[in-house]
Short mmCIF file of C-alpha atoms in Angstrom, two decimals:
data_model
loop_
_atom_site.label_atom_id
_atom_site.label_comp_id
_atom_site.label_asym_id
_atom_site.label_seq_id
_atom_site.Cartn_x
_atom_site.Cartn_y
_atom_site.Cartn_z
CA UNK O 13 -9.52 3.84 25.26
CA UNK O 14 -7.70 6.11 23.09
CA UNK O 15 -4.96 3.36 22.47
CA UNK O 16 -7.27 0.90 21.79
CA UNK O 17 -9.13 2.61 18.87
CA UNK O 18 -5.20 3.78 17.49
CA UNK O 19 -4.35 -0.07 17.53
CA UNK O 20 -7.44 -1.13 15.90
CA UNK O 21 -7.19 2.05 13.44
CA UNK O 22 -3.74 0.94 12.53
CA UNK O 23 -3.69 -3.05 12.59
CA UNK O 24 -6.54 -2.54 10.04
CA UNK O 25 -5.14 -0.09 7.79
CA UNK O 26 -1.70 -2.40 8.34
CA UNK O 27 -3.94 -5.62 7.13
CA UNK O 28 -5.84 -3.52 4.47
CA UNK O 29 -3.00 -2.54 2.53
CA UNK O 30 -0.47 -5.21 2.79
CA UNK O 31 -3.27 -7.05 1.06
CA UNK O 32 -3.96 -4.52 -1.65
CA UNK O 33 -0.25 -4.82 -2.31
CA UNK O 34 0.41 -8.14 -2.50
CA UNK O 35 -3.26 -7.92 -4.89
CA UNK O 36 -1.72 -5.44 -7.25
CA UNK O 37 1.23 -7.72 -7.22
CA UNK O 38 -0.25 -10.89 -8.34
CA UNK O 39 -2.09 -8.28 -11.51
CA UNK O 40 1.76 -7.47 -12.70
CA UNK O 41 2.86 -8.64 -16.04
CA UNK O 42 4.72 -12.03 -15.86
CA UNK O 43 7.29 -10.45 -18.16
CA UNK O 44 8.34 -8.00 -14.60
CA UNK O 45 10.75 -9.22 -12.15
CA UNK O 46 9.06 -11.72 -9.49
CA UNK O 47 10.25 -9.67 -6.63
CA UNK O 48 7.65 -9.20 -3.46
CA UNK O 49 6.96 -5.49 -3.06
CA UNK O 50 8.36 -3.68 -0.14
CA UNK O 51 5.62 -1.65 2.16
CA UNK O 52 7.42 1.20 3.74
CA UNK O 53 4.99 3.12 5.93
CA UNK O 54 5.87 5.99 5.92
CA UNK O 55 5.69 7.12 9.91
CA UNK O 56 6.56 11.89 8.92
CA UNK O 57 4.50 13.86 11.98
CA UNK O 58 3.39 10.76 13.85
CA UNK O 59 3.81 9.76 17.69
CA UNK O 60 6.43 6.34 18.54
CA UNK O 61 3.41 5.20 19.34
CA UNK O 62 1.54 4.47 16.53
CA UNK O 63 5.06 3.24 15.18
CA UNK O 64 5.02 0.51 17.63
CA UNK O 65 1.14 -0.60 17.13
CA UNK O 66 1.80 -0.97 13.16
CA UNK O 67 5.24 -2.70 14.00
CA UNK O 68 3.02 -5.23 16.67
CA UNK O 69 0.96 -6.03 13.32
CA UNK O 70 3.83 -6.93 11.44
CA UNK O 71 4.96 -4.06 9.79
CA UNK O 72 9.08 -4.10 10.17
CA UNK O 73 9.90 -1.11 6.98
CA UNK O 74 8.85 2.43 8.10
CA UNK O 75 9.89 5.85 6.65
CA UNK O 76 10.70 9.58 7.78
CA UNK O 77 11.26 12.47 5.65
CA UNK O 78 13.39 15.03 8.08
CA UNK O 79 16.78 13.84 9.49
CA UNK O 80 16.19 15.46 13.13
CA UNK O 81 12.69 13.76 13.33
CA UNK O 82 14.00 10.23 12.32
CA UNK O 83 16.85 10.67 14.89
CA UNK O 84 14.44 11.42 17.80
CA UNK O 85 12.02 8.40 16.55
CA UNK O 86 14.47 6.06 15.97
CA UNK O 87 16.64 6.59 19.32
CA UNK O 88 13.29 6.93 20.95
CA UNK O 89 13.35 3.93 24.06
CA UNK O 90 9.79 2.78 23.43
CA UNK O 91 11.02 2.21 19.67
CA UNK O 92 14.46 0.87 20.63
CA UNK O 93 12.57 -1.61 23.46
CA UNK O 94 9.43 -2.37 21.58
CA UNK O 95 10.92 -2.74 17.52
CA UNK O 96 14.07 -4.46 17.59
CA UNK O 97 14.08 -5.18 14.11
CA UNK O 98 12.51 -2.35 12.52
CA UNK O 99 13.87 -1.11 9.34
CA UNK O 100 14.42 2.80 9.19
CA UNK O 101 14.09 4.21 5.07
CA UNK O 102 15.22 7.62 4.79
CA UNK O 103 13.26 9.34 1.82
CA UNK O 104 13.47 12.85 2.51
CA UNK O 105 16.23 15.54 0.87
CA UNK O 106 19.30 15.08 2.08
CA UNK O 107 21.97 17.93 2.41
CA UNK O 108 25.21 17.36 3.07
CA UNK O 109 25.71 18.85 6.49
CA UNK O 110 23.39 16.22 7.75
CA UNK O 111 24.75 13.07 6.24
CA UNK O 112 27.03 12.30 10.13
CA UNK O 113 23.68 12.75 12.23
CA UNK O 114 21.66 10.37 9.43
CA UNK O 115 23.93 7.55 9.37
CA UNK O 116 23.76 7.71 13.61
CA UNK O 117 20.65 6.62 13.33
CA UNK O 118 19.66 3.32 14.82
CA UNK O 119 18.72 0.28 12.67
CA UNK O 120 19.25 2.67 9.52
CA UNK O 121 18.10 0.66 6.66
CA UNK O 122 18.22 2.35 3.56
CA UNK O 123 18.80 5.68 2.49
CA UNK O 124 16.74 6.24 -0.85
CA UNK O 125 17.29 9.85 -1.83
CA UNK O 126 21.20 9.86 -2.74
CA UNK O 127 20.81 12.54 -6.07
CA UNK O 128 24.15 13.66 -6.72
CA UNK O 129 27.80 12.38 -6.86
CA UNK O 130 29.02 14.40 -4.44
CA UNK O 131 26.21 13.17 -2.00
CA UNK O 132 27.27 9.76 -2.98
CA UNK O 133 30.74 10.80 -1.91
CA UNK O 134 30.02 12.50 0.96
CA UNK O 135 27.86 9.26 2.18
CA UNK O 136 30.11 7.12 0.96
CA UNK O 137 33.18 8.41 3.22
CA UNK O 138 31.01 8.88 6.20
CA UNK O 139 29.41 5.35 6.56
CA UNK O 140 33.73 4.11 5.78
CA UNK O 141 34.23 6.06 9.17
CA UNK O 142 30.88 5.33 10.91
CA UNK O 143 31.28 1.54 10.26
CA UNK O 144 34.96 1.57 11.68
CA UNK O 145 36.59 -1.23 9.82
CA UNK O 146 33.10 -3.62 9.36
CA UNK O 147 32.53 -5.30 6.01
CA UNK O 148 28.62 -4.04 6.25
CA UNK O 149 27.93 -1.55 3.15
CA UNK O 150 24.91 1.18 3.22
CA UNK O 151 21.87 0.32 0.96
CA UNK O 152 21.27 2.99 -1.06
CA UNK O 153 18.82 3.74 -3.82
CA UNK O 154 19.54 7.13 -6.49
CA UNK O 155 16.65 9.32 -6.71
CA UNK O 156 15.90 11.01 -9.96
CA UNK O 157 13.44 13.83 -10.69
CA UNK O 158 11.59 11.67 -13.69
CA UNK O 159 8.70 15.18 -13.47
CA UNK O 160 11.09 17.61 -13.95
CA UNK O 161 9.57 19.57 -11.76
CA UNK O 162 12.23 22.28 -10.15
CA UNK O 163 9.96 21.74 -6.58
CA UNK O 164 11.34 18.06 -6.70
CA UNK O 165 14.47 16.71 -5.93
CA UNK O 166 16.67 14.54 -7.75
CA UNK O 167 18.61 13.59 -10.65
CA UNK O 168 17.84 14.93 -14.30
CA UNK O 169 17.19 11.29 -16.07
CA UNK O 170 19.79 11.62 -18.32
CA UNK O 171 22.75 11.76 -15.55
CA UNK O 172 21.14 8.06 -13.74
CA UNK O 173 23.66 5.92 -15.55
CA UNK O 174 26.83 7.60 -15.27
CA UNK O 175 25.76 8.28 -11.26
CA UNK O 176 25.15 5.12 -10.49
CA UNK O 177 28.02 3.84 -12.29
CA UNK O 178 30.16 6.34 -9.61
CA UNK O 179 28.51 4.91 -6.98
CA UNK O 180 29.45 1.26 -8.28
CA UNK O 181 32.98 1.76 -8.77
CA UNK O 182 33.87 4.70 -6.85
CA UNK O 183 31.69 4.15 -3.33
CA UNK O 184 33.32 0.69 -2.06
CA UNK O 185 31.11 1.27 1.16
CA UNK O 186 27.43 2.06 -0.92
CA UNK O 187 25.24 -0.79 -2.08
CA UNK O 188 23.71 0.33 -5.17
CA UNK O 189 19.81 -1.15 -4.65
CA UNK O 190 17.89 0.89 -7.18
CA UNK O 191 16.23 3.91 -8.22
CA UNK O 192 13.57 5.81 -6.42
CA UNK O 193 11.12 9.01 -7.66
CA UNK O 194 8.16 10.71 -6.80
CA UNK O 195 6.76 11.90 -9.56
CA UNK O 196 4.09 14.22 -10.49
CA UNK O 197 1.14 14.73 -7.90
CA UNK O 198 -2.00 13.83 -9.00
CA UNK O 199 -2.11 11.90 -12.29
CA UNK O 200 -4.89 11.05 -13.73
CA UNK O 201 -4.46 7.15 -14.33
CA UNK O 202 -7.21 7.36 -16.62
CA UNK O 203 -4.52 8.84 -19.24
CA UNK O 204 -2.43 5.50 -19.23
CA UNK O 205 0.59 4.67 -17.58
CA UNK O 206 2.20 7.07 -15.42
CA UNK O 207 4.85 8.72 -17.36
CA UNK O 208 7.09 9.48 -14.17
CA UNK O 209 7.17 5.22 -13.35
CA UNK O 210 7.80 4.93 -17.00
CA UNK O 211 10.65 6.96 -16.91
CA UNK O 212 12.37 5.03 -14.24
CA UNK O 213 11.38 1.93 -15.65
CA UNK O 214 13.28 2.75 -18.42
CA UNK O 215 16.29 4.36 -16.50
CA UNK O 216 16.27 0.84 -14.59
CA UNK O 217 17.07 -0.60 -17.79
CA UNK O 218 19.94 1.26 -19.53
CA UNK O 219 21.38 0.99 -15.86
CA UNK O 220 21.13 -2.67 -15.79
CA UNK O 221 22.63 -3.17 -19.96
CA UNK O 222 25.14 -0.45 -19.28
CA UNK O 223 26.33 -2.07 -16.41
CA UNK O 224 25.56 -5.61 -16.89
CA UNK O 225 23.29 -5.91 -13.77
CA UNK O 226 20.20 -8.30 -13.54
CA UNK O 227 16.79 -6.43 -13.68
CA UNK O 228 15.91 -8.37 -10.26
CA UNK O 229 18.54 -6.81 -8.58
CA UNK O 230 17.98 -3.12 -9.11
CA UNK O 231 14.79 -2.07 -7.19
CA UNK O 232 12.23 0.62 -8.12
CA UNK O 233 10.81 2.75 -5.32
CA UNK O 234 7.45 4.61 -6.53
CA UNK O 235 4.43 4.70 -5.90
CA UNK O 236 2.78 6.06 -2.62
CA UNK O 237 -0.86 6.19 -1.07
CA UNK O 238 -2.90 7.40 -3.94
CA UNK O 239 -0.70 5.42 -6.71
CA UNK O 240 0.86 2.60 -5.02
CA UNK O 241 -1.32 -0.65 -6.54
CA UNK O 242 -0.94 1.49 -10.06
CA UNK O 243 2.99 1.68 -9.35
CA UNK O 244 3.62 -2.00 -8.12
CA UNK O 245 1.57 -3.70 -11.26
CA UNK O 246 4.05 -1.75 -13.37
CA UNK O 247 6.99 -2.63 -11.76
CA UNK O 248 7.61 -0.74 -8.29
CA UNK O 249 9.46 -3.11 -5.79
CA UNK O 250 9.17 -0.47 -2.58
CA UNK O 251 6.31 1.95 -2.04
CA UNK O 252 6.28 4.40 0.13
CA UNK O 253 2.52 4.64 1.74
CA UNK O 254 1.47 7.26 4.81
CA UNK O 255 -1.92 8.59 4.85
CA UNK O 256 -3.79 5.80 4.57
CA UNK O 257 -2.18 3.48 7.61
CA UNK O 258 -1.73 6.58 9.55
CA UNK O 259 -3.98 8.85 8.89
CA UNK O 260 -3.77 12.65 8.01
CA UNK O 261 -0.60 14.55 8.70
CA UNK O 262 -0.43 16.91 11.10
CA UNK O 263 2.28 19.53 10.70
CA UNK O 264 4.59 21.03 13.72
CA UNK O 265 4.96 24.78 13.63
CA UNK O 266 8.59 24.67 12.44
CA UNK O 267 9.77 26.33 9.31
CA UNK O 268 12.17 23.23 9.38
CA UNK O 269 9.63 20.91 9.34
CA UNK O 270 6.69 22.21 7.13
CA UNK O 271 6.74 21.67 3.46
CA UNK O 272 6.56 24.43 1.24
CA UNK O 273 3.20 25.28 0.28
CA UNK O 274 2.02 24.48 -3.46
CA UNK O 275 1.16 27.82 -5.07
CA UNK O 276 -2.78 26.74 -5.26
CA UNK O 277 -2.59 26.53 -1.61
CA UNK O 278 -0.31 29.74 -1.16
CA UNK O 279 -3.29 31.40 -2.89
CA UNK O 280 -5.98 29.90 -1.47
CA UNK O 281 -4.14 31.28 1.83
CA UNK O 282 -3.28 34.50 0.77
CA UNK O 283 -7.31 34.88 -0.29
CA UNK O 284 -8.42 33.62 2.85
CA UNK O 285 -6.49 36.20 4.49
CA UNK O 286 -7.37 39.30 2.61
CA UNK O 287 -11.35 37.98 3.06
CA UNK O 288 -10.49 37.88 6.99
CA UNK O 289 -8.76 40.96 7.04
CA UNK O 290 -11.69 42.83 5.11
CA UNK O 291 -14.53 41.29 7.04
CA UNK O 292 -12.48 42.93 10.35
CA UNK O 293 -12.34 46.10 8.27
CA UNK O 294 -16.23 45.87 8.05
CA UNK O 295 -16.97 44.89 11.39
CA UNK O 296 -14.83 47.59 13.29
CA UNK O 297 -16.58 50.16 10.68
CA UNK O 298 -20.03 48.48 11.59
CA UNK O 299 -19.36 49.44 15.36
#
């Protein structure tokens, strides 16, 4: 019974927003690019299960945010058996140490969070080893911290040209596809445009003059479940979307695993606790 609601849960969610996408496409400005966005569901904290009943509804493009917990999904038998051409987006940090046990991974797709030269080196020389003599490069996308937030990853904007022009020349085993971000959380859309997607927007296109590559061929990945119509109508090509085919994320109790805390919900914890710890204080002095 319990598999029968997740499939239903999931087909629908599947149907529900692979329509609002291809909706929020057909509101974009003629002036954009006519490319067909990309759904990536994103797949952090859930079972192989509900990986194979969104993949049964069509769904080939799924995302995971933590090396160790894409390798165990991805080499996972009832994935390997029951989604032979699923399509693995990595769009987490990635540290160096971890780049070998990343490009392992099974049906590897694209790797969207490559924010540094030396990362692009580093993937670059491992996927030339990995790949053992085959002409097949790694799609890769350059991430760039368009917020400027220090709690997000990525490029500053102003290095995304001569980076990717590294990657071009220097990485013969990297296909440059495009930029990603995530942006601010939260923005009110009632402001205007989102200033993040406008920032790589504009990236995109001193990337493209610079180095004389057509708009159509450099992707943008934003937009996720709260912004993701928002993001494609201005331009996103690839958006990353979790919550809402899934459902809520529950967290493992691993430091490795668990996000840090934003400090409105370190305080809100932190309050909670003292409250708890004084209303044992009370109790103990009641008795």
């Amino acid at each position: 019974m319990w598999k029968v609601a997740m499939s239903e849960e999931v087909g629908k969610a599947i149907q529900s927003v692979a329509e609002r996408v291809k909706q929020a496409a057909a509101r974009r400005q003629k002036t954009l690019p006519s490319v067909s966005p990309r759904l990536v569901a994103v797949s952090k904290t859930k079972p192989p299960e509900m990986v194979v009943e969104a993949y049964r509804h069509g769904q080939r493009n799924f995302g995971e945010n933590y090396v160790n917990e894409l390798v165990d999904k991805a080499s996972d038998p009832l994935i390997l058996e029951s989604c032979p051409d699923i399509k693995w987006h990595f769009i987490g940090h990635l540290q160096k140490n971890n780049v070998n046990k990343l490009l392992g991974v099974p049906n590897l797709f694209l790797v969207e969070t490559v924010d540094s030269v030396k990362l692009a080196d580093k993937v670059n020389s491992s996927w030339e080893r990995i790949r053992g003599g085959s002409p097949q490069k790694l799609q890769i996308m350059v991430q760039i911290n368009t917020s400027g937030e220090q709690s997000k990853h990525g490029l500053p904007p102003e290095d995304t040209v001569s980076t990717v022009k590294h990657i071009v020349s220097r990485c013969s085993a990297l296909h440059f596809t495009g930029l990603m971000t995530i942006g601010r959380y939260g923005y009110d859309l009632t402001l205007g445009p989102n200033p993040d997607f406008q920032m790589l927007i504009s990236r995109r296109q001193e990337v493209c003059e610079s180095l004389k590559l057509p708009v159509e061929e450099v992707e943008l990945s934003m937009g996720m479940s709260t912004d993701f119509e928002h993001a494609i109508e201005v331009g996103s090509t690839n958006v990353r979307v979790g919550s809402i085919i899934f459902g809520n994320r529950e967290y493992p109790n691993s430091a490795a695993n668990t996000p840090t805390p934003s400090p409105e919900k370190t305080s809100k914890v932190v309050c909670e606790e003292a409250a708890r710890k004084m209303q044992q204080h009370l109790t103990v002095s009641d008795h």
